[in-house]
Short mmCIF file of C-alpha atoms in Angstrom, two decimals:
data_model
loop_
_atom_site.label_atom_id
_atom_site.label_comp_id
_atom_site.label_asym_id
_atom_site.label_seq_id
_atom_site.Cartn_x
_atom_site.Cartn_y
_atom_site.Cartn_z
CA MET A 1 -5.15 -38.79 -49.67
CA GLU A 2 -5.51 -35.02 -49.49
CA SER A 3 -5.15 -33.11 -52.75
CA LYS A 4 -2.26 -30.78 -53.21
CA VAL A 5 -2.62 -27.01 -52.92
CA LYS A 6 -2.56 -25.55 -56.42
CA VAL A 7 -0.36 -22.49 -56.75
CA VAL A 8 0.17 -20.52 -59.95
CA PHE A 9 3.06 -18.08 -60.43
CA VAL A 10 2.28 -15.21 -62.79
CA SER A 11 5.27 -13.40 -64.28
CA ALA A 12 6.12 -11.42 -67.40
CA PHE A 13 9.21 -12.00 -69.54
CA ARG A 14 10.63 -9.82 -72.28
CA ASN A 15 14.18 -10.13 -73.61
CA CYS A 16 15.23 -11.91 -70.41
CA ALA A 17 16.25 -15.38 -71.50
CA HIS A 18 19.18 -15.07 -69.15
CA ASN A 19 16.77 -14.81 -66.19
CA VAL A 20 14.67 -17.81 -67.10
CA PRO A 21 16.87 -20.68 -65.73
CA VAL A 22 17.33 -18.95 -62.42
CA TYR A 23 13.61 -18.18 -62.16
CA LEU A 24 12.59 -21.77 -62.85
CA ASP A 25 15.31 -23.07 -60.52
CA ARG A 26 13.57 -21.21 -57.74
CA ILE A 27 10.22 -22.66 -58.73
CA LYS A 28 11.74 -26.16 -58.67
CA HIS A 29 13.32 -25.54 -55.27
CA LEU A 30 9.95 -24.42 -53.88
CA MET A 31 8.36 -27.63 -55.23
CA ILE A 32 11.04 -29.81 -53.63
CA MET A 33 10.90 -28.04 -50.29
CA TYR A 34 7.06 -28.06 -50.13
CA PRO A 35 5.82 -31.22 -51.91
CA ASP A 36 2.27 -30.47 -50.82
CA LEU A 37 2.22 -27.68 -53.39
CA GLU A 38 1.27 -28.23 -57.02
CA VAL A 39 2.94 -25.41 -58.82
CA ARG A 40 2.50 -24.13 -62.36
CA VAL A 41 3.69 -20.96 -64.14
CA ILE A 42 1.89 -18.49 -66.34
CA ALA A 43 4.60 -16.72 -68.32
CA GLY A 44 3.62 -13.65 -70.27
CA GLU A 45 6.01 -13.26 -73.21
CA GLY A 46 5.91 -10.93 -76.15
CA ASP A 47 8.06 -8.56 -78.22
CA SER A 48 11.26 -10.36 -77.29
CA THR A 49 14.15 -10.24 -79.77
CA ASP A 50 16.15 -12.93 -77.99
CA ASN A 51 15.18 -16.54 -77.37
CA THR A 52 13.12 -15.90 -74.27
CA ARG A 53 10.16 -18.05 -75.33
CA HIS A 54 12.30 -21.02 -76.35
CA THR A 55 14.29 -20.78 -73.12
CA LEU A 56 11.12 -20.79 -71.10
CA GLU A 57 9.72 -23.88 -72.79
CA TRP A 58 13.02 -25.78 -72.77
CA SER A 59 13.85 -24.94 -69.13
CA ALA A 60 10.37 -25.89 -67.98
CA TYR A 61 10.65 -29.21 -69.81
CA LEU A 62 14.03 -29.92 -68.13
CA HIS A 63 12.61 -29.09 -64.68
CA ASN A 64 9.27 -30.86 -65.31
CA ILE A 65 7.42 -27.64 -64.51
CA ASP A 66 3.86 -27.04 -65.77
CA LEU A 67 4.26 -23.93 -67.94
CA GLU A 68 1.76 -21.90 -69.95
CA VAL A 69 3.30 -19.25 -72.16
CA VAL A 70 0.79 -16.44 -72.82
CA ASP A 71 1.31 -14.08 -75.76
CA VAL A 72 1.42 -10.50 -74.46
CA THR A 73 2.84 -8.84 -77.58
CA HIS A 74 1.94 -5.13 -77.66
CA GLY A 75 4.49 -3.74 -80.13
CA GLY A 76 5.62 -0.94 -77.84
CA PRO A 77 9.21 -0.01 -77.04
CA GLU A 78 11.12 -1.68 -74.23
CA PHE A 79 10.90 0.87 -71.44
CA GLY A 80 13.17 1.23 -68.46
CA SER A 81 11.81 1.84 -64.98
CA THR A 82 9.46 4.71 -65.72
CA GLU A 83 5.89 5.76 -65.12
CA LYS A 84 5.29 6.99 -68.65
CA PRO A 85 1.63 6.51 -69.57
CA GLU A 86 2.63 4.40 -72.62
CA ARG A 87 4.53 1.96 -70.38
CA MET A 88 1.77 1.77 -67.80
CA LYS A 89 -0.82 1.05 -70.51
CA ALA A 90 1.31 -1.71 -72.02
CA LEU A 91 2.05 -3.33 -68.68
CA SER A 92 -1.63 -3.15 -67.75
CA MET A 93 -2.49 -5.18 -70.85
CA VAL A 94 0.24 -7.63 -70.05
CA CYS A 95 -0.95 -8.11 -66.45
CA ASN A 96 -4.63 -8.51 -67.35
CA THR A 97 -3.86 -10.96 -70.13
CA MET A 98 -1.80 -13.12 -67.79
CA LEU A 99 -4.47 -13.06 -65.07
CA ASN A 100 -7.11 -14.02 -67.60
CA SER A 101 -5.24 -17.30 -68.04
CA GLY A 102 -6.02 -18.43 -64.51
CA ARG A 103 -7.93 -21.60 -63.93
CA LEU A 104 -10.95 -22.26 -61.71
CA THR A 105 -8.93 -25.10 -60.12
CA ASP A 106 -6.18 -22.69 -58.89
CA ASP A 107 -6.11 -22.16 -55.13
CA PHE A 108 -3.51 -19.34 -54.89
CA VAL A 109 -1.84 -16.84 -57.19
CA VAL A 110 1.66 -15.46 -56.77
CA TYR A 111 2.15 -12.39 -58.95
CA ILE A 112 5.90 -11.64 -59.07
CA GLU A 113 8.27 -9.87 -61.38
CA SER A 114 10.50 -12.36 -63.16
CA ASP A 115 13.79 -10.84 -61.98
CA ILE A 116 12.85 -10.79 -58.26
CA VAL A 117 15.04 -12.91 -55.99
CA TRP A 118 13.02 -14.84 -53.42
CA LYS A 119 13.39 -17.69 -50.98
CA PRO A 120 10.89 -20.58 -50.95
CA GLU A 121 10.19 -20.13 -47.27
CA VAL A 122 9.16 -16.50 -47.88
CA ILE A 123 6.64 -17.51 -50.55
CA GLN A 124 5.38 -20.32 -48.37
CA GLU A 125 4.79 -17.95 -45.45
CA LEU A 126 2.93 -15.52 -47.72
CA LEU A 127 0.76 -18.39 -48.93
CA ILE A 128 -0.01 -19.38 -45.33
CA ARG A 129 -1.04 -15.84 -44.44
CA ALA A 130 -3.20 -15.58 -47.55
CA ASP A 131 -4.90 -18.88 -46.63
CA ARG A 132 -5.52 -17.79 -43.05
CA ARG A 133 -6.49 -14.26 -44.00
CA ALA A 134 -4.08 -13.12 -41.34
CA MET A 135 -5.39 -10.15 -39.35
CA ARG A 136 -8.35 -10.03 -41.83
CA PHE A 137 -6.19 -9.14 -44.76
CA ASP A 138 -6.70 -10.70 -48.18
CA ILE A 139 -3.62 -9.82 -50.25
CA PHE A 140 -0.02 -10.00 -49.00
CA ALA A 141 3.10 -8.28 -50.29
CA PRO A 142 6.69 -8.64 -49.05
CA MET A 143 9.09 -5.76 -48.71
CA VAL A 144 11.09 -5.47 -51.95
CA TRP A 145 14.76 -4.49 -51.54
CA ALA A 146 17.56 -3.32 -53.74
CA TYR A 147 20.47 -3.89 -51.38
CA GLU A 148 19.81 -1.48 -48.44
CA ALA A 149 17.23 0.64 -50.30
CA PHE A 150 13.52 -0.04 -50.51
CA TYR A 151 12.90 -0.75 -54.21
CA ASP A 152 9.13 -0.75 -54.76
CA THR A 153 8.54 2.92 -54.03
CA TRP A 154 6.44 3.51 -57.14
CA GLY A 155 4.03 0.81 -56.18
CA PHE A 156 3.83 1.00 -52.42
CA ARG A 157 1.52 3.58 -51.00
CA LYS A 158 -0.17 4.21 -47.68
CA ASP A 159 -3.07 6.65 -47.68
CA GLY A 160 -1.80 7.92 -51.01
CA GLU A 161 1.69 8.69 -49.73
CA ARG A 162 4.55 6.81 -51.35
CA PHE A 163 7.23 4.92 -49.53
CA SER A 164 10.77 6.28 -49.58
CA PRO A 165 13.83 4.23 -50.66
CA PHE A 166 15.56 5.06 -47.36
CA PRO A 167 14.80 4.63 -43.64
CA PRO A 168 12.31 4.94 -42.15
CA TYR A 169 10.73 4.24 -45.57
CA HIS A 170 7.27 5.36 -44.45
CA LYS A 171 5.90 6.91 -41.28
CA ALA A 172 3.45 4.02 -40.99
CA LEU A 173 6.43 1.67 -40.39
CA LEU A 174 7.48 3.72 -37.36
CA LYS A 175 4.61 2.12 -35.46
CA ASN A 176 5.51 -1.00 -33.57
CA GLU A 177 3.15 -3.18 -35.53
CA LEU A 178 3.78 -6.23 -37.67
CA ILE A 179 0.78 -5.52 -39.92
CA THR A 180 0.74 -2.42 -42.17
CA GLU A 181 -2.16 -1.84 -44.53
CA ILE A 182 -1.20 -0.32 -47.88
CA ASP A 183 -3.03 1.02 -50.90
CA SER A 184 -0.94 -0.84 -53.47
CA ALA A 185 2.18 -2.87 -54.25
CA GLY A 186 4.24 -3.04 -57.38
CA SER A 187 6.33 -6.19 -57.72
CA CYS A 188 4.88 -9.03 -55.74
CA LEU A 189 1.43 -10.00 -54.49
CA VAL A 190 0.18 -13.27 -52.99
CA MET A 191 -3.52 -14.01 -52.76
CA ARG A 192 -6.29 -16.60 -53.02
CA ALA A 193 -7.04 -17.39 -56.64
CA ASP A 194 -10.64 -16.22 -56.40
CA ILE A 195 -9.40 -12.68 -55.78
CA ALA A 196 -7.10 -12.82 -58.82
CA ARG A 197 -10.05 -14.04 -60.90
CA ARG A 198 -12.29 -11.18 -59.79
CA CYS A 199 -10.03 -8.12 -60.02
CA ARG A 200 -8.54 -6.43 -63.07
CA ILE A 201 -6.68 -3.25 -64.00
CA ARG A 202 -9.35 -0.80 -65.17
CA ASN A 203 -7.40 2.48 -65.23
CA GLU A 204 -4.27 1.45 -67.19
CA TYR A 205 -1.99 2.01 -64.20
CA CYS A 206 -0.45 -1.45 -63.93
CA LEU A 207 -0.44 -3.24 -60.60
CA VAL A 208 -1.34 -0.08 -58.73
CA GLY A 209 -4.57 -0.04 -60.73
CA TRP A 210 -5.16 -3.72 -59.98
CA CYS A 211 -4.80 -3.01 -56.28
CA GLU A 212 -7.26 -0.14 -56.61
CA ASP A 213 -9.82 -2.48 -58.16
CA ALA A 214 -9.14 -5.03 -55.39
CA ARG A 215 -9.81 -2.41 -52.71
CA ASN A 216 -12.96 -1.32 -54.53
CA HIS A 217 -14.07 -4.97 -54.15
CA GLY A 218 -13.49 -4.73 -50.41
CA TYR A 219 -10.16 -6.58 -50.23
CA ARG A 220 -7.36 -5.40 -47.93
CA ILE A 221 -3.63 -5.39 -48.75
CA ASP A 222 -0.88 -5.95 -46.19
CA VAL A 223 2.82 -5.36 -46.58
CA CYS A 224 4.60 -7.99 -44.54
CA ARG A 225 7.47 -5.96 -43.14
CA ASP A 226 9.07 -9.10 -41.67
CA LEU A 227 9.28 -10.82 -45.10
CA GLY A 228 11.49 -9.54 -47.89
CA VAL A 229 12.55 -10.26 -51.47
CA ASN A 230 15.22 -8.64 -53.62
#
């Protein structure tokens, strides 16, 4: 009997107990739709003033999901969506701490913000492309939407130029090509686990910094313009 493909989801949670059941419902749905996957979750939690940690542990127990809660307490304020250096430094610590909890037995890593809405078939396709190194890329990101607007503008770059929230989003997307190489992504990345084990944020600029380190290691990042999350 062939062994299952081991996939670990890496997500941060702070004061978002209300998001936890929906997040783990999606994980369970993925496991049901694709029984060849062995899925576990690394949940970074710290500084919460609600019952986020308890909700994570209880919901994982109810769903029979392998969960590891990693303490990412940093004592900083709860920022909104901003690029303040203090927030980027805190998030960089959170991201690196979670990635440090990876196992040598993991096959793939899905880094995704805990409030992102995704369909199992989208994650499965991203995993397939990461496995095949489609078009010689190593790391794959979906398009991230907020209704009709492109959401991940702070993270997505192409030759240093940011994406726009509105059409055509970026001049690179005007080309009639399915594959678009980018410098970085901000909310979701899918990759082989050996890449996640090797790369870290070294400039305190959150996932953009992680992507910079990945590119310095020779890895290439593709935004899959035919695949989207919200």
